[in-house]
CSV table of C-alpha atoms and ligand atoms in Angstrom, one decimal:
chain,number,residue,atom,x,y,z
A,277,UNK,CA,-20.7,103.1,56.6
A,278,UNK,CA,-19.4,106.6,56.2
A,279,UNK,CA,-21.1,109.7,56.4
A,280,UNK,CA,-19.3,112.6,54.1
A,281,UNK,CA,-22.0,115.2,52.3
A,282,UNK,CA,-19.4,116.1,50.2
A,283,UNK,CA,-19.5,112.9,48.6
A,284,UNK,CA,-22.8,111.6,49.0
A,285,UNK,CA,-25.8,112.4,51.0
A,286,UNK,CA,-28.7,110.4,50.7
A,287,UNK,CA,-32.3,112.2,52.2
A,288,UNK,CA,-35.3,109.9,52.6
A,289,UNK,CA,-38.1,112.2,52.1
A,290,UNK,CA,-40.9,109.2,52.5
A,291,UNK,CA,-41.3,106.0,53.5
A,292,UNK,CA,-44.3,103.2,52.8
A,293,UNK,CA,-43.7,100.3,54.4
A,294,UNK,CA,-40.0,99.8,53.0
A,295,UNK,CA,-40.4,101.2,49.9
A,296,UNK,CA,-38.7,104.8,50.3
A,297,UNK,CA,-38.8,107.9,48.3
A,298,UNK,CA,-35.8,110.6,48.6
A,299,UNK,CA,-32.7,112.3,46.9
A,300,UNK,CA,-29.4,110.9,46.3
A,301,UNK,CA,-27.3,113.9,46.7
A,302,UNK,CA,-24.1,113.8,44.4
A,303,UNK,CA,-21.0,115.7,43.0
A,304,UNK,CA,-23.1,116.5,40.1
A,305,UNK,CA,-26.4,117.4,41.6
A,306,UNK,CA,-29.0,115.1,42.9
A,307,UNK,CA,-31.1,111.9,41.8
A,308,UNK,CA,-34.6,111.5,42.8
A,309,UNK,CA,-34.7,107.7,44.0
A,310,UNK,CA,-36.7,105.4,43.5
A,311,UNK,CA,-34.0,105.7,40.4
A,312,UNK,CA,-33.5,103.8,37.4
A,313,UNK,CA,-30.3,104.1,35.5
A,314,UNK,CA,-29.7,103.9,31.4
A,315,UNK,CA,-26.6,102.2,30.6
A,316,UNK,CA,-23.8,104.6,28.6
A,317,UNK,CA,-21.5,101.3,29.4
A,318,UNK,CA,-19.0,102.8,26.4
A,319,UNK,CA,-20.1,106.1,27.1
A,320,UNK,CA,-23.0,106.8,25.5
A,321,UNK,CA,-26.6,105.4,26.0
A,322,UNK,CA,-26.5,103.9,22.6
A,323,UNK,CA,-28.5,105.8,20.0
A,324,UNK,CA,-28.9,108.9,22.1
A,325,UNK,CA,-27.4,112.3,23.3
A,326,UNK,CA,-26.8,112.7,26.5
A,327,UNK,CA,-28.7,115.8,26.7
A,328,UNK,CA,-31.9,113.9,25.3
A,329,UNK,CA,-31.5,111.2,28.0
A,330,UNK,CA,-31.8,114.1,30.4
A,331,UNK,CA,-34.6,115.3,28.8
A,332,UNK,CA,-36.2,112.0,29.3
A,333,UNK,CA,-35.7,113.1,33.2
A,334,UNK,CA,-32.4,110.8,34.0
A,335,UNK,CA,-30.6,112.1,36.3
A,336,UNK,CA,-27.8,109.0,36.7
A,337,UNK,CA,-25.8,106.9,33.5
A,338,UNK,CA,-23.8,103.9,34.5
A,339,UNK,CA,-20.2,104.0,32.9
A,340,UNK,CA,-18.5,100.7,32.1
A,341,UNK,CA,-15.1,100.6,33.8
A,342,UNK,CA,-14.0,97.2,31.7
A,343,UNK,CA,-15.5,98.7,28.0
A,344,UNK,CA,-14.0,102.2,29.1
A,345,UNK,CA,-10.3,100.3,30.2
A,346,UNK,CA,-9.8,98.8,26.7
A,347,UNK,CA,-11.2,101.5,24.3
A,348,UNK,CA,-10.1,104.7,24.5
A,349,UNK,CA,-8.6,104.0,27.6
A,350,UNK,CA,-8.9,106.0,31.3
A,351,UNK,CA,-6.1,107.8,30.7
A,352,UNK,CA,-7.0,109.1,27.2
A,353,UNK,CA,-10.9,110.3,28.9
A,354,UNK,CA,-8.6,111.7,32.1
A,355,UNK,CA,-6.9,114.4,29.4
A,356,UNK,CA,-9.9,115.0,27.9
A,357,UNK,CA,-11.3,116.2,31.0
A,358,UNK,CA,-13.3,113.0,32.1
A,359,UNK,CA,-16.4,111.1,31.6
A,360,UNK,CA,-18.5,113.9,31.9
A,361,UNK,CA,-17.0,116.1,29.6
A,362,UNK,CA,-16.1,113.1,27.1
A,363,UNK,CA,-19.6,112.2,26.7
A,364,UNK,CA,-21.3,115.7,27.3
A,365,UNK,CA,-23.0,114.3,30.2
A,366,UNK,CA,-23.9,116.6,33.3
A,367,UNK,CA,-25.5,115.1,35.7
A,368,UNK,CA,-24.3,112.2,37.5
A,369,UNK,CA,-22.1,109.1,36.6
A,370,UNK,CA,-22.5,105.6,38.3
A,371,UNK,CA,-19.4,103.3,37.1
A,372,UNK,CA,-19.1,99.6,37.6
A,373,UNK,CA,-15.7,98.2,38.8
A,374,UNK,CA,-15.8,96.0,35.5
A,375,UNK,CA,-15.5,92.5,37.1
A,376,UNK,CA,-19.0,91.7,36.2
A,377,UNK,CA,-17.8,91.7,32.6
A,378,UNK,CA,-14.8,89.8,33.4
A,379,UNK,CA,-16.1,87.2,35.4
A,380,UNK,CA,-19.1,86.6,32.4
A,381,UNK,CA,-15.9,85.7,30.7
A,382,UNK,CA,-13.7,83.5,33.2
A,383,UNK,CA,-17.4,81.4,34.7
A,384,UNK,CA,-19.0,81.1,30.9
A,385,UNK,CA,-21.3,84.3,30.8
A,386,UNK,CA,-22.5,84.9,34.0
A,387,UNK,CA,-24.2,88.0,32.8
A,388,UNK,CA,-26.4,85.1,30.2
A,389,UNK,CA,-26.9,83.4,33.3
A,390,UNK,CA,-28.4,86.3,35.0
A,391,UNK,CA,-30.5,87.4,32.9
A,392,UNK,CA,-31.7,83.9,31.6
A,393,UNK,CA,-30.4,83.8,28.0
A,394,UNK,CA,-28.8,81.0,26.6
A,395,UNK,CA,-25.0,80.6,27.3
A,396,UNK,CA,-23.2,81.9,23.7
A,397,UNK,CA,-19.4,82.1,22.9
A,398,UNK,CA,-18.3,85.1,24.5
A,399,UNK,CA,-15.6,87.3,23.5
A,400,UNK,CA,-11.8,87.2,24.7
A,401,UNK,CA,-10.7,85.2,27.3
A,402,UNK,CA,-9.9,85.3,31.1
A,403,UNK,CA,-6.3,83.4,31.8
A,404,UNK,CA,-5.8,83.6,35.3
A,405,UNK,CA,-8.4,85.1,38.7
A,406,UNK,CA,-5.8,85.1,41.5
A,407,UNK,CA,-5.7,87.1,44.9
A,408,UNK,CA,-4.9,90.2,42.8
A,409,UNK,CA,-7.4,90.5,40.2
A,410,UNK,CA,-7.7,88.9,37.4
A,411,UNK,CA,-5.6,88.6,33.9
A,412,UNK,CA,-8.0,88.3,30.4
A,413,UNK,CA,-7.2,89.0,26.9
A,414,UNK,CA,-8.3,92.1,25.4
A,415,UNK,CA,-11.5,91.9,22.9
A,416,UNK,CA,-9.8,94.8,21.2
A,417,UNK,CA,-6.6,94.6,20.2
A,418,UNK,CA,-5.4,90.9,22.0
A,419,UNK,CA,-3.2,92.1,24.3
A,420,UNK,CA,-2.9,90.9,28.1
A,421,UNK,CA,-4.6,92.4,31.0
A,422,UNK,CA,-4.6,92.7,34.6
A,423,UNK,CA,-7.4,94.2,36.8
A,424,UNK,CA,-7.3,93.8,40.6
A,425,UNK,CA,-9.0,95.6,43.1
A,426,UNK,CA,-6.7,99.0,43.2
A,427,UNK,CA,-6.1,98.9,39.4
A,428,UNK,CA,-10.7,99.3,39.1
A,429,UNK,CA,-10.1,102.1,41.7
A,430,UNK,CA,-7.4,103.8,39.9
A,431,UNK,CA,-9.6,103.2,36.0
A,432,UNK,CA,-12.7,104.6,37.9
A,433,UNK,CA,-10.5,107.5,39.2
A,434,UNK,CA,-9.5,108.5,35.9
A,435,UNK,CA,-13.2,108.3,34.9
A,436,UNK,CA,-13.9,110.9,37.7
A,437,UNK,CA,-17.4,108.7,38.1
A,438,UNK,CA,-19.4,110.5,41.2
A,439,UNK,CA,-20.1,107.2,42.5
A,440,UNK,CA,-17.5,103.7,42.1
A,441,UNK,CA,-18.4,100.3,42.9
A,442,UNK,CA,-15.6,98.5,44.3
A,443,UNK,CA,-14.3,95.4,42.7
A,444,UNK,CA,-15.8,92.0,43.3
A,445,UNK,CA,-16.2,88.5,42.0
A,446,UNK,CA,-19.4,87.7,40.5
A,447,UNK,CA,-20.3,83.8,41.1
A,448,UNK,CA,-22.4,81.8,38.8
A,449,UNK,CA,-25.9,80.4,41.1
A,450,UNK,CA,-24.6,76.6,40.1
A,451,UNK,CA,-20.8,77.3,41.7
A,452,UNK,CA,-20.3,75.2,44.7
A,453,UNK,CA,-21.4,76.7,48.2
A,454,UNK,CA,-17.9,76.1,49.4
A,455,UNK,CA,-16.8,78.2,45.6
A,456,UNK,CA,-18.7,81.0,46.8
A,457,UNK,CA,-18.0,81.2,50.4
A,458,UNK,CA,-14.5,81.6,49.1
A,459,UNK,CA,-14.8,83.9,46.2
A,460,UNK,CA,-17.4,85.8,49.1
A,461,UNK,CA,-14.5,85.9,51.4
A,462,UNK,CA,-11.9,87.5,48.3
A,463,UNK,CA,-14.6,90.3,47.9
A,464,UNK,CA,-14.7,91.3,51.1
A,465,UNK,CA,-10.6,91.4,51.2
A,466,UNK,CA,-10.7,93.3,47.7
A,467,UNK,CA,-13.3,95.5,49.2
A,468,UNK,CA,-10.7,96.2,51.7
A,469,UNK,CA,-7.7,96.9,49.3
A,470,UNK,CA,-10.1,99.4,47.1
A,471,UNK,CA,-11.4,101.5,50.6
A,472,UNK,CA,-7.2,101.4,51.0
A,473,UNK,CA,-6.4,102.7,47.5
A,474,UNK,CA,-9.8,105.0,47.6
A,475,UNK,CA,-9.0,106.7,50.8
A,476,UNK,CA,-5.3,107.5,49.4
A,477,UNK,CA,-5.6,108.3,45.7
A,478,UNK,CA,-9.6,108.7,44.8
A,479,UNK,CA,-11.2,111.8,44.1
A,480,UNK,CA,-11.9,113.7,47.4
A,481,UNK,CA,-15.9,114.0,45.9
A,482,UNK,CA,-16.3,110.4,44.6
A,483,UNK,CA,-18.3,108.2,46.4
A,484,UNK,CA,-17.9,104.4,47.2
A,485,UNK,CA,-20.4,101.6,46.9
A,486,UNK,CA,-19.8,98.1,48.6
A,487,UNK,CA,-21.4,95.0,47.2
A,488,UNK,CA,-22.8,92.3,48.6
A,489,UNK,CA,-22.1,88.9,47.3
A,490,UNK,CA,-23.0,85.3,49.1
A,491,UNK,CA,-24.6,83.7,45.7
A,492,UNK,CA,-28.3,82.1,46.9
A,493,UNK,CA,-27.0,81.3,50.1
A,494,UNK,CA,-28.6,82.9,53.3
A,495,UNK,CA,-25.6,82.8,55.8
A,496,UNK,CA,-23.3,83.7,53.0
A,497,UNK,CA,-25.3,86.7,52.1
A,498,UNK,CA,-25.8,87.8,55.6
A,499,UNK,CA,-22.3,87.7,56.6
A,500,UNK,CA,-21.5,89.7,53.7
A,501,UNK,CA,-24.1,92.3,54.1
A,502,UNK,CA,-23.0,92.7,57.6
A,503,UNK,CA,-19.2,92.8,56.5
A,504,UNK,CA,-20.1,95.0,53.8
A,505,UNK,CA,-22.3,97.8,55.8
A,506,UNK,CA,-19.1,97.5,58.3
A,507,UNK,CA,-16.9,99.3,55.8
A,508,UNK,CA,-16.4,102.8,55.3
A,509,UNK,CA,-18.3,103.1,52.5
A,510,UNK,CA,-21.1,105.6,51.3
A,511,UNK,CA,-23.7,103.0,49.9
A,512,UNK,CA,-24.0,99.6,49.7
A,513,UNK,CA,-25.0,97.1,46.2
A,514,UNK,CA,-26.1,93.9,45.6
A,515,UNK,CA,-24.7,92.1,43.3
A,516,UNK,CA,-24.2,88.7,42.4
A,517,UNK,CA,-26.0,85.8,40.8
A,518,UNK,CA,-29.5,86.2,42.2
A,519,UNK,CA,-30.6,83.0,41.6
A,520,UNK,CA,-32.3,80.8,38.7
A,521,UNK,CA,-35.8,82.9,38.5
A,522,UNK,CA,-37.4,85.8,39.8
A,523,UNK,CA,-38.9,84.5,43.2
A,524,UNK,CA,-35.5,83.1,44.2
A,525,UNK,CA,-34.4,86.4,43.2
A,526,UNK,CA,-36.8,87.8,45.5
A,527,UNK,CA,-35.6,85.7,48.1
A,528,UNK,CA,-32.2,86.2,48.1
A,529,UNK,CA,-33.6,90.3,48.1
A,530,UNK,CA,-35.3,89.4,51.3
A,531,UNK,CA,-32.2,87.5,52.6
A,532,UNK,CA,-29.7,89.7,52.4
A,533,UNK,CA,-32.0,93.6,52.9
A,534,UNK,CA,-32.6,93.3,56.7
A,535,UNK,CA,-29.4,93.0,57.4
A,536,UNK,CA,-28.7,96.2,55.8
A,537,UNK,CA,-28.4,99.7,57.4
A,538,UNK,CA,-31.7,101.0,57.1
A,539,UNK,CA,-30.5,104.4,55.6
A,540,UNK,CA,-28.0,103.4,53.0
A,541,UNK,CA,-28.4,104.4,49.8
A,542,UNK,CA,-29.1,101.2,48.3
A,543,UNK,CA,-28.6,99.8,44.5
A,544,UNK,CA,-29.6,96.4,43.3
A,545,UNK,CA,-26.9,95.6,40.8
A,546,UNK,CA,-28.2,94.6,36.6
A,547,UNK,CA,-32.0,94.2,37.3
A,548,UNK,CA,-34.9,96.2,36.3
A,549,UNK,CA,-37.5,94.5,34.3
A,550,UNK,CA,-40.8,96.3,35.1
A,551,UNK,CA,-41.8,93.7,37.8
A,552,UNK,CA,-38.2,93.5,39.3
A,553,UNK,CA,-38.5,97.3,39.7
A,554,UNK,CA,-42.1,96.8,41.5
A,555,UNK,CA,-40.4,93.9,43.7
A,556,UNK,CA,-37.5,96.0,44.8
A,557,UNK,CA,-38.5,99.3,45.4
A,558,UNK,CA,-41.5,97.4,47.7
A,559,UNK,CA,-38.1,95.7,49.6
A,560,UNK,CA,-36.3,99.1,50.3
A,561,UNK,CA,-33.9,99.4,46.9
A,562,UNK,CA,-33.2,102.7,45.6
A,563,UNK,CA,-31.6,102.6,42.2
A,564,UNK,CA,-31.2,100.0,39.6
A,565,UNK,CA,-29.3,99.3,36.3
A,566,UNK,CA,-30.2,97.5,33.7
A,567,UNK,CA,-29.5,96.5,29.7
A,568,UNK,CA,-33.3,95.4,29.1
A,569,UNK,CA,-35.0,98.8,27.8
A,570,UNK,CA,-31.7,99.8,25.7
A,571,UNK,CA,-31.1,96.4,24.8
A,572,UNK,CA,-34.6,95.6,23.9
A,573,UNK,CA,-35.3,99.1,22.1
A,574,UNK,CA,-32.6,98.0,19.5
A,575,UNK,CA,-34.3,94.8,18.5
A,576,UNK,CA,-37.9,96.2,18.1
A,577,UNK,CA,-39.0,95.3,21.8
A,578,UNK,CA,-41.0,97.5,22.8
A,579,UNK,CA,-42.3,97.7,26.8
A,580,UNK,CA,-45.7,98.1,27.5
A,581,UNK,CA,-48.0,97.1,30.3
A,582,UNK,CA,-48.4,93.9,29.7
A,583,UNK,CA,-47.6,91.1,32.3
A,584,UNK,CA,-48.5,88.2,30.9
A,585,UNK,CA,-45.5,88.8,28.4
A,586,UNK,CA,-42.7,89.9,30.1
A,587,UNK,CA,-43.8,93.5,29.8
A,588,UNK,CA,-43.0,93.5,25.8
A,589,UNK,CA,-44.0,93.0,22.5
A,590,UNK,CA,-42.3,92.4,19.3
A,591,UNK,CA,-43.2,95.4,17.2
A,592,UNK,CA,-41.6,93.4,14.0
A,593,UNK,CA,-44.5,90.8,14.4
A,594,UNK,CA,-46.6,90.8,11.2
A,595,UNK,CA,-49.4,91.5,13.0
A,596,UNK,CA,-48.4,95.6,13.3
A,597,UNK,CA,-47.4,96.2,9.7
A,598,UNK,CA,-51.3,97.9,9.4
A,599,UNK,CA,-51.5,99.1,13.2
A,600,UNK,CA,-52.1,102.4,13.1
A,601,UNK,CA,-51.7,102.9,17.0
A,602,UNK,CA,-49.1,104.0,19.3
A,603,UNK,CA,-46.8,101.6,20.7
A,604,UNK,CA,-48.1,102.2,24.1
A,605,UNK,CA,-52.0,104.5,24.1
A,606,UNK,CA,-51.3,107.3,26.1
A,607,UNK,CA,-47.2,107.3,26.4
A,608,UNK,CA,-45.3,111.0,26.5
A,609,UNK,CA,-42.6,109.9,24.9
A,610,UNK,CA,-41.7,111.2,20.7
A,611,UNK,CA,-41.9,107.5,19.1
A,612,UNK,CA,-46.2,107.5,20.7
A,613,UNK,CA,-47.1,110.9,20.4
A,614,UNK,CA,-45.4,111.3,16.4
A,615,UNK,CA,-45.2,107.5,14.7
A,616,UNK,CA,-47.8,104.4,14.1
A,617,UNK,CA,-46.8,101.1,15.3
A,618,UNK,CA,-46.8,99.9,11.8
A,619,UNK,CA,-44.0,103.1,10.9
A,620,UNK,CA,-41.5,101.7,14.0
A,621,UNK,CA,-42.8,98.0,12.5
A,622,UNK,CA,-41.4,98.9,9.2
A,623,UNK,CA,-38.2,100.8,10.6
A,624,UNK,CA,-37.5,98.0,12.8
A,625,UNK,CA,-37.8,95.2,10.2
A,626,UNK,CA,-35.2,97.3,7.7
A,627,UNK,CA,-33.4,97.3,10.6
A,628,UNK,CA,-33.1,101.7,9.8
A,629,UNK,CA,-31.2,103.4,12.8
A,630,UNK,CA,-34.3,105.9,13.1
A,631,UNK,CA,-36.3,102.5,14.9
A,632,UNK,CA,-33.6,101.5,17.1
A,633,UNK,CA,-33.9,105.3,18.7
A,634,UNK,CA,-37.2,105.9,18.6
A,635,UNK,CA,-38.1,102.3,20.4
A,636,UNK,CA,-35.2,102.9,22.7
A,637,UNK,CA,-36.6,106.6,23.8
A,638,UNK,CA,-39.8,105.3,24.2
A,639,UNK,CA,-38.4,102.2,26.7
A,640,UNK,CA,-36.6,104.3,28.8
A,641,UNK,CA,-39.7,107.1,28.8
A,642,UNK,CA,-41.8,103.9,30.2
A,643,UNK,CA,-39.6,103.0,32.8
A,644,UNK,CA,-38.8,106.9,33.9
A,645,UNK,CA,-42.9,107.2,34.1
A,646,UNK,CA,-42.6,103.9,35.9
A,647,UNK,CA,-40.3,104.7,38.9
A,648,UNK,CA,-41.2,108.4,38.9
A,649,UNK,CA,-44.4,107.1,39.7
A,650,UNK,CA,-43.6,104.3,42.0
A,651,UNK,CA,-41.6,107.8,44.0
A,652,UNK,CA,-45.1,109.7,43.7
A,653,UNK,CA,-47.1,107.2,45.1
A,654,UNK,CA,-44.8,106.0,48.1
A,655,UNK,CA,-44.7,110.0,48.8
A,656,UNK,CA,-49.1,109.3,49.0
A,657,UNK,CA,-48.5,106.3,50.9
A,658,UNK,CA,-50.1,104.2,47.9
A,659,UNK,CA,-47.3,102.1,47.0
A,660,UNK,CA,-48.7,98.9,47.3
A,661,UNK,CA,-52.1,99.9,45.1
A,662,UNK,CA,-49.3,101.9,42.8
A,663,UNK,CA,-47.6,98.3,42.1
A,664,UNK,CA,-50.4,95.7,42.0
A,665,UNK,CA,-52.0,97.8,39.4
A,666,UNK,CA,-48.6,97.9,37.7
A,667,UNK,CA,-48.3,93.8,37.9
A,668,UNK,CA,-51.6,93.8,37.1
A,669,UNK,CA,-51.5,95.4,33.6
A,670,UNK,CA,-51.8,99.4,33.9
A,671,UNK,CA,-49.5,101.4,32.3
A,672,UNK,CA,-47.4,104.0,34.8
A,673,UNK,CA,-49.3,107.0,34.1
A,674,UNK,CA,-53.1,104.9,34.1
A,675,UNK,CA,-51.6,103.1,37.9
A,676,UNK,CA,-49.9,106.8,39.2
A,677,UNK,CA,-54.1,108.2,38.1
A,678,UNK,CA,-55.7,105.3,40.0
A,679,UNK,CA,-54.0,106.3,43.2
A,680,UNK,CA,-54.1,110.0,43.0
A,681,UNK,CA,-56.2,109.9,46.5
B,977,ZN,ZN1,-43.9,105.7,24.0
């Protein structure tokens, strides 16, 4: 690990068991952890400004280095001053190093894998994954591609992101051990070749993340978190195909943390369902990224506290088209405080724009209310009441009142 303020400083302010409260300190101001962080993956949380997903009290966006490298293009957001100024964004920008996207393509939708959908024809094509990166077809306009390790850096760089993620290879859980150990072995060498690039050409202020692959695999995973925290980086993420459900996720989360540096920023890479957030913040993570509240907010999914379904409910159900109730009783956000469940039922169901915004505000205002909280009561020393009450059916701000001392 590295240690440069001007890049990133990371201040624990609390700790409860390993659950930890503090401040990611970046180029563009600082991000209370625990953090969760809204996908703008083609620069833009979808249906929002950016100044209204700050208003929501985000303080971090993830980028998407793969999206952003086909359409418009680094170099055409470089000359318009860079991702912060192309989206009218702020605060600070996370981006990916865009082989997740890739390798969905080239191993048959990883990303479907991950987050347990059903494998579907995904768009363009991966030709060749060779030492140096990896050649696709464009979904945009056909033509061939390359990215490799230095060519992410150099995309990123353009981007002018406050914090890149180096470029690995993101293994499907059913690849052969032997598969992964290699591809595990080719991250760490591609880790190697973006520090190279990074410490040459990257922006003296932007900040480098590691990530830890090894598939379900304990000495795999150890011997990459232990290469990985070697490096000169300035946090470390964990990435990779976590497993086939959510306690083998767990494990692999308890595999791979204690042989981590205690004080490294750390960022569990395309999880955050409401119990994944509980799970990980209780292991030591510090920020997560995640499609689900975006995603679901723009198919009449609404979260709510309610375990026993995933932490959802389909608002387009017949059942609401009378409910005169708020999506969630007692919710801050503008779709609760101002519409009826049956008004998002029937915006949702005419598929109107004005649903797919209002569910999506309200998602991310549950889970903002959700980690705020979970930093609240780690800072009171009641994170483990704070989650069980969470798992157990409370909404955020019912759990943060039940352990307000
Ligand atoms: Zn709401």
């Amino acid at each position: 690990m590295r240690s440069d303020p001007e890049r990133l400083r990371f201040e624990i302010a609390a700790r409860d068991g390993a659950a930890r409260a503090g401040v990611l300190h970046t180029a563009h101001g600082p991000v209370t952890t625990p953090a969760f962080i809204p996908l703008a993956t083609r620069a833009t949380v979808r249906s929002l400004e950016s100044s209204e997903v700050e208003g929501l009290g985000y303080e971090l966006v993830l980028g998407n280095t793969f999206h952003l490298l086909l359409a418009p293009g680094p170099e055409r957001i470089a000359e318009l001053g860079g991702l912060h100024e192309f989206m009218g964004w702020r605060r600070a920008i996370i981006t990916d190093s865009g082989g997740f996207q890739i390798f969905s393509l080239a191993h048959g939708a990883v990303a479907d894998e991950i987050k347990g959908r059903r494998r579907r024809e995904t768009e363009g094509k991966v030709l060749e994954v060779s030492e140096d990166g990896v050649r696709f077809r464009s979904y945009v306009d056909g033509t061939e591609r390359t990215l490799g390790p230095e060519g992410s850096m150099e995309v990123q760089a353009a981007l002018g992101s406050d914090i890149a993620l180096v470029l690995d290879e993101c293994t499907p859980f059913h690849a052969e051990r032997e598969y992964t150990a290699r591809s595990t072995e080719r991250t760490h060498r591609w880790l190697d070749r973006c520090l190279e690039w990074h410490e040459r050409n990257g922006p003296s202020r932007q900040a480098l993340f590691g990530i830890v692959q090894g598939g379900v695999h304990e000495d795999l995973r150890r011997a990459s978190a232990e290469r990985v925290a070697a490096a000169a980086i300035d946090g470390i993420a964990i990435g990779g195909t976590l497993g086939r459900d959510k306690p083998e996720m767990y494990g692999v989360l308890d595999m791979t943390l204690p042989h981590l540096p205690a004080d490294a920023p750390k960022h569990l890479l395309g999880i955050g369902e409401p119990d994944d957030l509980m799970q990980g913040i209780r292991r030591g993570i510090d920020v997560f990224d995640c499609a689900v509240p975006t995603r679901l907010g723009r198919h009449g999914m609404a979260l709510a506290p309610l375990p026993e379904q995933r932490f959802r409910f389909d608002v387009r159900r017949a059942s609401y088209a009378e409910d005169t109730g708020p999506l969630v009783e007692g919710c801050p956000c503008p779709a609760c405080r101002e519409h009826t469940r049956a008004y998002l039922h029937y915006l949702s169901r005419a598929e109107e724009l004005t649903g797919a915004r209002l569910i999506t505000l309200h998602n991310l205002t549950f889970v903002e209310r959700l980690v705020a909280g979970a930093g609240e009561a780690i800072a009171a020393g009641e994170y483990e009441r704070y989650a069980e009450a969470i798992l157990a059916g409370r909404a955020p701000w019912e759990a943060r009142e039940l352990t307000a001392g």
